[in-house]
PDB file of C-alpha atoms in Angstrom:
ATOM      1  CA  UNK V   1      17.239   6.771 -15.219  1.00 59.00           C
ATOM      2  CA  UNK V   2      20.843   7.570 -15.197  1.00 63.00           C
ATOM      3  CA  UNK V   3      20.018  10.072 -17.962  1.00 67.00           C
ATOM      4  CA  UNK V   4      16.923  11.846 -15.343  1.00 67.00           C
ATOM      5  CA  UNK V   5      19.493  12.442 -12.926  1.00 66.00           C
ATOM      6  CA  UNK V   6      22.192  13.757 -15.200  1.00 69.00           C
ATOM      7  CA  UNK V   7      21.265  17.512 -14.885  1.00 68.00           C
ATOM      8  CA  UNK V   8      22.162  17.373 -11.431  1.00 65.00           C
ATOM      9  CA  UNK V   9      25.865  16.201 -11.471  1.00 67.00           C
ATOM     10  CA  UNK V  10      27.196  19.520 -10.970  1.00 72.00           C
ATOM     11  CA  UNK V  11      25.165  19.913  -7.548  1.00 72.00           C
ATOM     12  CA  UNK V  12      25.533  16.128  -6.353  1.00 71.00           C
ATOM     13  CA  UNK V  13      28.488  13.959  -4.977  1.00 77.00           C
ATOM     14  CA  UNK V  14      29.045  10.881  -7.237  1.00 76.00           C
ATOM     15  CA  UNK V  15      28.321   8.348  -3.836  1.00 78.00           C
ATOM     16  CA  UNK V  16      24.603  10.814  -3.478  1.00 77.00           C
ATOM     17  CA  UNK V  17      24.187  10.188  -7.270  1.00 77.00           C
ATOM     18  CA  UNK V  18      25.017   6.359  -6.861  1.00 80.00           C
ATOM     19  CA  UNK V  19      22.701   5.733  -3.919  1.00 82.00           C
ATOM     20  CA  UNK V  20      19.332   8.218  -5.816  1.00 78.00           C
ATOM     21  CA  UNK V  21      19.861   5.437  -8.969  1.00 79.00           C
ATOM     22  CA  UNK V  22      19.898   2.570  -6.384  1.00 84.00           C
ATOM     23  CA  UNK V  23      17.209   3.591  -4.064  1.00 83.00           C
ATOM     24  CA  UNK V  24      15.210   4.169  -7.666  1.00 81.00           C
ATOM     25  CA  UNK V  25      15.763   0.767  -8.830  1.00 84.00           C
ATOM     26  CA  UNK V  26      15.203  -0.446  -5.307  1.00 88.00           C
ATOM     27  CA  UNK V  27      11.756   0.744  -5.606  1.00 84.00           C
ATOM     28  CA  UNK V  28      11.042  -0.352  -9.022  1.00 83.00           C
ATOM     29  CA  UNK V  29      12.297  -3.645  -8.398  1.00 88.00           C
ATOM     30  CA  UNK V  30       9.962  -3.615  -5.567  1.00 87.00           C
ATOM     31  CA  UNK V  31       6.876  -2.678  -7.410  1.00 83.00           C
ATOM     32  CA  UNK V  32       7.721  -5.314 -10.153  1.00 85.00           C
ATOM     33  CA  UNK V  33       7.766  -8.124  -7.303  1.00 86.00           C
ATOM     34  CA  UNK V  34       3.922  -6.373  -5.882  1.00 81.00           C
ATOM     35  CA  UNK V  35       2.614  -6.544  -9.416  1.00 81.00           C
ATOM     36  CA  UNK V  36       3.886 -10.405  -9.805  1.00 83.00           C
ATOM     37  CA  UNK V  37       2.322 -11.188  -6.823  1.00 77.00           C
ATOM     38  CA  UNK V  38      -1.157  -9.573  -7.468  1.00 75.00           C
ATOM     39  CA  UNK V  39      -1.256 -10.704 -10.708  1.00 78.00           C
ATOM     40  CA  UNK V  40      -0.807 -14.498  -9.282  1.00 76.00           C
ATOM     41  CA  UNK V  41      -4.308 -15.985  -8.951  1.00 73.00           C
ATOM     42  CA  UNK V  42      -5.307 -18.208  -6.162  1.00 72.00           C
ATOM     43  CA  UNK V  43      -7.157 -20.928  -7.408  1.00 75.00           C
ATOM     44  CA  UNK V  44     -10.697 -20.663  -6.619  1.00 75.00           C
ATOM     45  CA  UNK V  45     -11.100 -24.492  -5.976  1.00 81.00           C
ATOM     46  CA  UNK V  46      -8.377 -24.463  -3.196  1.00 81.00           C
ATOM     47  CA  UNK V  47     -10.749 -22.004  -0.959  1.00 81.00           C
ATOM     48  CA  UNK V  48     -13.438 -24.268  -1.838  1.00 85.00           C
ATOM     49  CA  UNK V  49     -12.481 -27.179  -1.278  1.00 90.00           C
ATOM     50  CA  UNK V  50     -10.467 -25.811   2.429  1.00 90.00           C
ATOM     51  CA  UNK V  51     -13.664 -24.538   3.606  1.00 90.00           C
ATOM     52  CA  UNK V  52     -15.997 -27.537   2.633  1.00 94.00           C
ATOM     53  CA  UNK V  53     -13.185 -29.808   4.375  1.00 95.00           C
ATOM     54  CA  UNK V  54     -13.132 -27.334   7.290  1.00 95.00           C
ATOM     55  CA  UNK V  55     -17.520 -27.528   7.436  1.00 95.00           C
ATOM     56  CA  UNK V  56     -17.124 -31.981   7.065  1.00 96.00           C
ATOM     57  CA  UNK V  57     -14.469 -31.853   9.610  1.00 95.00           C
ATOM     58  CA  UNK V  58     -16.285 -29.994  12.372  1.00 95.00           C
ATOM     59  CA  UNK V  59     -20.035 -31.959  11.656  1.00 95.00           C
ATOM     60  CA  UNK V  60     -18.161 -35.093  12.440  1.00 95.00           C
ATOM     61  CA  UNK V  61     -15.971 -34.291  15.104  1.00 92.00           C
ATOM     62  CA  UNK V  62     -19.005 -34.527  17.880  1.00 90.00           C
ATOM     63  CA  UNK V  63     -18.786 -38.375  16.798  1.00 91.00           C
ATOM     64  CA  UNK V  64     -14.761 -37.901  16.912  1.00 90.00           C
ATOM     65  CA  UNK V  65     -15.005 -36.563  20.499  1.00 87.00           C
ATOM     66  CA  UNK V  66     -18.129 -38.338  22.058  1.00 87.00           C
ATOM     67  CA  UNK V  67     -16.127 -40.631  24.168  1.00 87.00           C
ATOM     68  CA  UNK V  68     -13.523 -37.791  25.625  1.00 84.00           C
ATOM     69  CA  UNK V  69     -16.790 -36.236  26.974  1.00 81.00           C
ATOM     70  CA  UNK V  70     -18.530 -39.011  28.344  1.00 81.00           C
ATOM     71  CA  UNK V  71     -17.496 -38.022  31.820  1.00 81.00           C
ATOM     72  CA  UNK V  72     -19.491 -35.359  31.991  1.00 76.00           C
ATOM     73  CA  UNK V  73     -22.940 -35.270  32.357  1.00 75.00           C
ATOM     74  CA  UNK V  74     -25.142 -36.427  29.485  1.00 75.00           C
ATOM     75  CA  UNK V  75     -22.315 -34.993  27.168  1.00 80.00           C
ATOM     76  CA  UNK V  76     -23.214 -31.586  27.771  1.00 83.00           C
ATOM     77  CA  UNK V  77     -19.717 -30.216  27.443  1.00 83.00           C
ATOM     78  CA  UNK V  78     -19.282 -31.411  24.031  1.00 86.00           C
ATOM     79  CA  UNK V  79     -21.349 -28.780  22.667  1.00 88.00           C
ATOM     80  CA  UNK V  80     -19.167 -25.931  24.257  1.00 90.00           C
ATOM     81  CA  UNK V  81     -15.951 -27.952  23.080  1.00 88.00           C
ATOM     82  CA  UNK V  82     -16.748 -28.064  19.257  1.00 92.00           C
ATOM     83  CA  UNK V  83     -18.401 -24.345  19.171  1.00 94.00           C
ATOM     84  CA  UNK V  84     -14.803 -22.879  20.458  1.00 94.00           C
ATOM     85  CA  UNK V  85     -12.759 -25.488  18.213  1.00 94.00           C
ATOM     86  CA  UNK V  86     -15.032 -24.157  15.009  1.00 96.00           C
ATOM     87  CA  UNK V  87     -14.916 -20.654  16.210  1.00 97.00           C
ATOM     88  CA  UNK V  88     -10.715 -21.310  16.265  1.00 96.00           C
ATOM     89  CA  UNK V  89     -10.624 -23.074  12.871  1.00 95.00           C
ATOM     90  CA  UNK V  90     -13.222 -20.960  10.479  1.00 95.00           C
ATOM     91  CA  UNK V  91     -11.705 -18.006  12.145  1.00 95.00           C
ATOM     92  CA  UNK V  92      -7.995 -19.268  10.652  1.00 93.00           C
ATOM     93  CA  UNK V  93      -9.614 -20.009   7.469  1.00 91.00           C
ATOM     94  CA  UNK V  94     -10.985 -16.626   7.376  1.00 89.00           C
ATOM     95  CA  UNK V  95      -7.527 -15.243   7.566  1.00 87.00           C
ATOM     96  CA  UNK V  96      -5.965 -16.908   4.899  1.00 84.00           C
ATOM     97  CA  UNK V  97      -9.028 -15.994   2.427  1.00 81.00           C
ATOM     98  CA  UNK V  98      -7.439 -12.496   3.669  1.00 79.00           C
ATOM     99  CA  UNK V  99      -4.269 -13.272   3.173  1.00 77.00           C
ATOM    100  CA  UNK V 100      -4.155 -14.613  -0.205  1.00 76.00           C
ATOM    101  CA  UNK V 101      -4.793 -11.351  -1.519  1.00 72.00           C
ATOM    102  CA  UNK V 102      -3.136  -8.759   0.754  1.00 69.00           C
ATOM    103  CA  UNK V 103      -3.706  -5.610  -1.362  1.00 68.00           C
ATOM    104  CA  UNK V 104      -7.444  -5.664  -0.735  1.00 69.00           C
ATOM    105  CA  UNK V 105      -6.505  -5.314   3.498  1.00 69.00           C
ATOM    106  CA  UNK V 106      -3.536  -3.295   3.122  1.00 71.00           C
ATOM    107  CA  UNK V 107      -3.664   1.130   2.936  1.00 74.00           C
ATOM    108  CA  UNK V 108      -2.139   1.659  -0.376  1.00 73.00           C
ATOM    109  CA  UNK V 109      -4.016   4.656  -0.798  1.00 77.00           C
ATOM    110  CA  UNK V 110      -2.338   6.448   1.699  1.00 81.00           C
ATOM    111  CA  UNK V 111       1.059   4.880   0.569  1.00 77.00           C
ATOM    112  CA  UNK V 112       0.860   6.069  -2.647  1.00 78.00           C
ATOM    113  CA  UNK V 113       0.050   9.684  -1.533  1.00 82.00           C
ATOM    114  CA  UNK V 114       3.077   9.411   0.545  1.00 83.00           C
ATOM    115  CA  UNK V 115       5.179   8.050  -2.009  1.00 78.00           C
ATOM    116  CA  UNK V 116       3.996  10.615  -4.214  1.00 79.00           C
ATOM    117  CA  UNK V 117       4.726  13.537  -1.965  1.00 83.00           C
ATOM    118  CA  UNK V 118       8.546  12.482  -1.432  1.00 80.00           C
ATOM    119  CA  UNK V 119       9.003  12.134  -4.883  1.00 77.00           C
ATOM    120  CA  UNK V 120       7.649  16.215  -5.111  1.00 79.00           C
ATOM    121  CA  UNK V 121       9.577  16.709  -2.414  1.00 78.00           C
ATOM    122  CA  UNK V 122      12.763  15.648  -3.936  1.00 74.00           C
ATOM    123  CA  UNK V 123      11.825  16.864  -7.374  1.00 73.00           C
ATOM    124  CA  UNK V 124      11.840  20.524  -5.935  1.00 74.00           C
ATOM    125  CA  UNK V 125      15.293  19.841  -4.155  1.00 70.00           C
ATOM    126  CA  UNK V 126      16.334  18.774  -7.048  1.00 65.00           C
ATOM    127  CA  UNK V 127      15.068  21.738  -9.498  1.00 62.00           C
ATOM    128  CA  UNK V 128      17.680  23.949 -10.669  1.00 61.00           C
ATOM    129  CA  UNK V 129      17.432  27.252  -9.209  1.00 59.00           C
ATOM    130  CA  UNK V 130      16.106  30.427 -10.976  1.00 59.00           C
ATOM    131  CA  UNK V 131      18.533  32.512 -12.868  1.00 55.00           C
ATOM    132  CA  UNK V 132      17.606  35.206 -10.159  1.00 52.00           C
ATOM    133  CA  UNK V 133      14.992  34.953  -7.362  1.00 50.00           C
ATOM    134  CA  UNK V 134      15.280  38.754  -7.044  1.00 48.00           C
ATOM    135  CA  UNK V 135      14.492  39.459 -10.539  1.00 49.00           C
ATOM    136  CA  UNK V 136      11.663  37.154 -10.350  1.00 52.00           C
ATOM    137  CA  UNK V 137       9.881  38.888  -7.145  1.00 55.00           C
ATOM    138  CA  UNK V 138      10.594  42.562  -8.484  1.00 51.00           C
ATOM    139  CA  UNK V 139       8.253  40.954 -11.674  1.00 53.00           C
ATOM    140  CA  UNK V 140       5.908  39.843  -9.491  1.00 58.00           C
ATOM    141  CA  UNK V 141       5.422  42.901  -7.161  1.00 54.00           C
ATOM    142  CA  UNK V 142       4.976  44.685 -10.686  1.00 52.00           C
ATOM    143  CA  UNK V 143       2.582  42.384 -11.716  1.00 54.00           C
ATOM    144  CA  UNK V 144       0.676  43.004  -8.742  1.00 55.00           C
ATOM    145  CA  UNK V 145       0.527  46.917  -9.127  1.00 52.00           C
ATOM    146  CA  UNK V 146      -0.290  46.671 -12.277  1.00 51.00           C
ATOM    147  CA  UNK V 147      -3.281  44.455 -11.805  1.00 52.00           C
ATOM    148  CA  UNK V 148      -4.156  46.899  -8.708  1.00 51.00           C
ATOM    149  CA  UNK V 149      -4.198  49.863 -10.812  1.00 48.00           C
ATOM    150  CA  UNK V 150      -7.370  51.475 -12.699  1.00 48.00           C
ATOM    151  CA  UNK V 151      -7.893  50.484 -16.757  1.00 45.00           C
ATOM    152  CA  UNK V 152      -7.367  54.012 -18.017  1.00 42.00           C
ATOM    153  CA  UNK V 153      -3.834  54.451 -15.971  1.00 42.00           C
ATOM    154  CA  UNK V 154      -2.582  51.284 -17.283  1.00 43.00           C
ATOM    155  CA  UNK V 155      -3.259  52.063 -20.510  1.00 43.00           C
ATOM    156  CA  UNK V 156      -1.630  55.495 -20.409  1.00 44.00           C
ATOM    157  CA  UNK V 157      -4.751  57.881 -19.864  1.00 43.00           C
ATOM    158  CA  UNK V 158      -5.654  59.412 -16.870  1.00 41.00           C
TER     159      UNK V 158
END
């Protein structure tokens, strides 16, 4: 890294140079910890076993909760009571099956392209400059005539 960024002592500060070499290990140290962390498998058993707890738990909590509801009618609020308790807990489960592997919700796509763009951005700052921009357009604009012209003037005849 440090030997990257050596071409462009002459044109930085040593505290500009300092902070590039720390906000590049910043970022690497960053993407080592992301890599860890999606290479660290969730054991399959532990979402098993949560969501066959989760389905025992809520067929016997009717029996659980029969006598809190015995004041109304025939029990008829019971029903209501477990379908928004189930709704509540499968819909927690649901997020932590999302949640144990974040990459598969989260844009990386587009952060990549971003990332990718600064770095082309600061790759082109940091690009030495031409020996002489106005040597390089007069080629150019003669380039350009010379492709404009007819075959038999540019190769002497006329």
């Amino acid at each position: 890294l440090h030997q990257s960024i050596e071409p462009f002592t002459n044109e930085m500060l040593p505290l500009d140079k300092r902070a590039l070499i720390n906000t590049v290990n910043e970022v690497a140290t960053a993407s080592v910890e992301c890599e860890r962390l999606y290479r660290t498998p969730v054991p399959l058993l532990y979402t098993g076993h949560t969501l066959k707890f989760l389905t025992f738990w809520v067929t016997t909590l009717p029996f659980a909760l029969y006598d809190v509801f015995k004041s109304s009618w025939n029990h008829i609020l019971l029903i209501p009571g477990i379908a928004v308790m189930a709704f509540v807990f499968f819909g927690i489960e649901e997020i932590a099956v999302s949640l144990e592997e974040p990459f598969s919700i989260l844009p990386l796509g587009e952060l990549i392209d971003e990332f990718y763009e600064s770095v082309e951005d600061v790759t082109e700052w940091m690009a030495p400059p031409s020996k002489d921009s106005s040597t390089s357009e007069a080629t150019e604009n003669k380039q350009q005539q010379i492709e404009m012209q007819p075959a038999n003037v540019v190769n002497g005849k006329r």
